[in-house]
Tab-separated table of C-alpha atoms in Angstrom:
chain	number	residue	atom	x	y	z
A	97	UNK	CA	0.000	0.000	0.000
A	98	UNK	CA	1.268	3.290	-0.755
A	99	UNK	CA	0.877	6.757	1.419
A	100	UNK	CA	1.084	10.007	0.171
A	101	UNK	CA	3.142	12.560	3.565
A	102	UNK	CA	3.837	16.033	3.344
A	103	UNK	CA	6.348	16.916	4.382
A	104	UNK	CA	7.330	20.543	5.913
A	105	UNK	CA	11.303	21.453	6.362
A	106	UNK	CA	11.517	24.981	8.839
A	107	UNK	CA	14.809	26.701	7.893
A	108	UNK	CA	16.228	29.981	10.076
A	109	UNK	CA	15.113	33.121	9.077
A	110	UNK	CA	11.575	32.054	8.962
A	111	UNK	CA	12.265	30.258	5.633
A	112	UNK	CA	9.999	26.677	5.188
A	113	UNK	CA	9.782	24.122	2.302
A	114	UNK	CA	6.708	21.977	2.123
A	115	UNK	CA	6.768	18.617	-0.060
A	116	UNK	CA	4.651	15.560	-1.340
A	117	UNK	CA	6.089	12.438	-0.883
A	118	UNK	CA	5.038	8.709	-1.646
A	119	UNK	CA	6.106	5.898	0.509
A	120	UNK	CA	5.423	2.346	0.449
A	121	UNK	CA	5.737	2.862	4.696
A	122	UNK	CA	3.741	3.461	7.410
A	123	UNK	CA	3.934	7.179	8.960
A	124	UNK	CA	5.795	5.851	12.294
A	125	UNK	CA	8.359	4.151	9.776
A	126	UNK	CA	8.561	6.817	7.486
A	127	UNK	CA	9.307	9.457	10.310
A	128	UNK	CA	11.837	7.163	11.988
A	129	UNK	CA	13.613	7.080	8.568
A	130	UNK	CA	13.961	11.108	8.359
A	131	UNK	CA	14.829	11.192	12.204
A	132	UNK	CA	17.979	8.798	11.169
A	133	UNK	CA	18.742	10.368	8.130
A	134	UNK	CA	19.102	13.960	9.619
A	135	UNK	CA	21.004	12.314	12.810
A	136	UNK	CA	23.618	10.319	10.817
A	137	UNK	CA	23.967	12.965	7.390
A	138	UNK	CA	24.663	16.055	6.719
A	139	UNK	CA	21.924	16.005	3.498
A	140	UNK	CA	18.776	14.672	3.329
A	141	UNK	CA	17.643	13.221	-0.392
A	142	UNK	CA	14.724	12.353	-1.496
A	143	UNK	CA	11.786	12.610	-4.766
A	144	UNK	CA	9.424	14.001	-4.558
A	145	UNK	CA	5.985	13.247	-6.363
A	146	UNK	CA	3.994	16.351	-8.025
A	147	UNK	CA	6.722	16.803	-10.122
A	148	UNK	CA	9.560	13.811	-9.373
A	149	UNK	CA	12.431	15.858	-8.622
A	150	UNK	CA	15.381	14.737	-6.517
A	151	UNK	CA	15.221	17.087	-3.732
A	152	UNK	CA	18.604	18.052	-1.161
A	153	UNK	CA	17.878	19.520	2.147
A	154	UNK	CA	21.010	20.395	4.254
A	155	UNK	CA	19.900	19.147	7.656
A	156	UNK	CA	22.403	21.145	9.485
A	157	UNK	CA	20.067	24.570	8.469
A	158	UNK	CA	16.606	22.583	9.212
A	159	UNK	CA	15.716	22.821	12.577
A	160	UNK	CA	12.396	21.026	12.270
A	161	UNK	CA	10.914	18.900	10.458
A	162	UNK	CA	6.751	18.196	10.357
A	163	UNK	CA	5.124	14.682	8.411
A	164	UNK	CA	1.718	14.989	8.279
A	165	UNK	CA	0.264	11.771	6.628
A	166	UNK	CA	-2.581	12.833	3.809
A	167	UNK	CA	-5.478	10.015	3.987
A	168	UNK	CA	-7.662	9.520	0.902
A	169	UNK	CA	-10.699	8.196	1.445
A	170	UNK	CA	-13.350	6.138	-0.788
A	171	UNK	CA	-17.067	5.889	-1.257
């Protein structure tokens, strides 16, 4: 099953990114992956889906970062 996250990157200087990404995780998983990948790197990569670019996010100028798990629902 796939799940669609958005993703929001704060920067200093009240700067913020916000991103779609598609994961084949759950959100605790997905979250846990970010939290290791800005503890152990010094970029964060990843695509992202409205228009598949390979985003870089230097994770020593993000001071937070917000998932927020987008649910689709069905009749």
């Amino acid at each position: 099953m796939d799940y669609e996250y958005t993703v929001k990157f704060y920067f200093d200087e009240s700067r913020e990114e916000e991103y779609k990404i598609k994961a084949n995780i759950g959100q605790e998983t997905f979250t846990e992956e970010i939290s290791n990948g800005f503890n152990e790197k010094s970029w964060y990569s990843f695509t992202e889906t409205e228009n598949y670019k390979t985003i870089l996010i230097s994770t020593k100028d993000a001071y937070k970062v917000v998932v927020k798990q987008d649910i689709l629902t069905f009749d």
